[in-house]
XYZ file of C-alpha atoms in Angstrom:
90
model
C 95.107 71.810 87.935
C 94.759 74.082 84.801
C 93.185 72.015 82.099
C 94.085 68.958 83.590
C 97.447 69.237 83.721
C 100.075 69.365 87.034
C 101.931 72.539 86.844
C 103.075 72.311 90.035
C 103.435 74.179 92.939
C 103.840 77.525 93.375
C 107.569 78.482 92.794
C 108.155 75.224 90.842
C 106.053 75.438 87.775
C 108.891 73.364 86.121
C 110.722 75.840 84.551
C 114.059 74.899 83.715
C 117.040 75.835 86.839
C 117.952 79.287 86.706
C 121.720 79.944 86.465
C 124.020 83.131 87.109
C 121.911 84.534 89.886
C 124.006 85.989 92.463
C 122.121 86.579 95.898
C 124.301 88.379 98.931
C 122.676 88.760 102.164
C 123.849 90.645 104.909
C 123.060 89.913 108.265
C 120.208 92.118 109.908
C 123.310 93.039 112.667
C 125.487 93.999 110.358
C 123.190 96.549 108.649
C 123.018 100.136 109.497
C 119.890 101.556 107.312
C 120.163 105.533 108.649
C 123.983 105.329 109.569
C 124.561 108.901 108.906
C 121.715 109.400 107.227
C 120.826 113.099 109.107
C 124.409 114.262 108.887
C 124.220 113.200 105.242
C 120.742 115.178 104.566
C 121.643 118.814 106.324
C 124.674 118.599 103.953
C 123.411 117.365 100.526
C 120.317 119.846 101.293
C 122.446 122.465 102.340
C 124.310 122.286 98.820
C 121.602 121.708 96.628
C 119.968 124.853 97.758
C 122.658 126.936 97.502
C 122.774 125.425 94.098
C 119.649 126.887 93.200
C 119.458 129.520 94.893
C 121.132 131.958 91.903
C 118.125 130.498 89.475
C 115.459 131.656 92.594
C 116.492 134.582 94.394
C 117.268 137.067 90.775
C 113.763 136.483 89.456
C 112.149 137.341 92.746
C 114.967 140.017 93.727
C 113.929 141.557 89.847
C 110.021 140.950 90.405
C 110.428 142.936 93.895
C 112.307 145.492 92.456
C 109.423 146.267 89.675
C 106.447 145.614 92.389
C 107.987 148.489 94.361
C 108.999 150.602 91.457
C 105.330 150.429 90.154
C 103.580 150.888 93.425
C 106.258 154.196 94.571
C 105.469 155.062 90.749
C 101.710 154.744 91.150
C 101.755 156.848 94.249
C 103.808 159.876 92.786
C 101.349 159.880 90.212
C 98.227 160.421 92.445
C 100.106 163.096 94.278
C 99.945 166.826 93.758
C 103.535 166.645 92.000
C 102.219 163.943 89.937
C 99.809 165.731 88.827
C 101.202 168.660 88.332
C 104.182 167.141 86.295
C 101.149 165.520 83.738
C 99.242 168.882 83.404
C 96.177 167.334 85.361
C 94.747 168.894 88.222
C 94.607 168.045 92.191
């Protein structure tokens, strides 16, 4: 009792009858949770990756390109050539 008062019990705390509440229940036979759930999943993941993969592979493809650049670069420049194309000696 809350204050001294019946409220009743629990799931009948005298609220008015609900109306318009539609409730559908399928039987637990007739329910296939993961019916073609796998086939569904290579699919949808096979699409949304080749969805993305334009926005993925052009920055790394363009970041790989400039890594190598830079590092061939950085070698020509400590070679003799390198050198001898800056006026700096071997």
């Amino acid at each position: 009792m809350a204050g001294g008062k019946w409220m009743g019990w629990w799931g009948h705390l005298g609220a008015p009858k609900q109306r318009g509440i539609a409730v559908y229940v399928l039987s637990p036979y007739e329910q296939r949770a993961f019916a073609g759930a796998l086939h569904q999943a290579v699919f949808n993941t096979f699409r949304r990756v080749t969805g993305q993969a334009f926005y993925v592979a052009v920055p790394f493809g363009l970041a790989y390109g400039i890594y190598s650049w830079g590092k061939e670069n950085h070698q020509w420049r400590l070679s003799k050539a390198g050198h001898a194309h800056y006026g700096g000696e071997h």
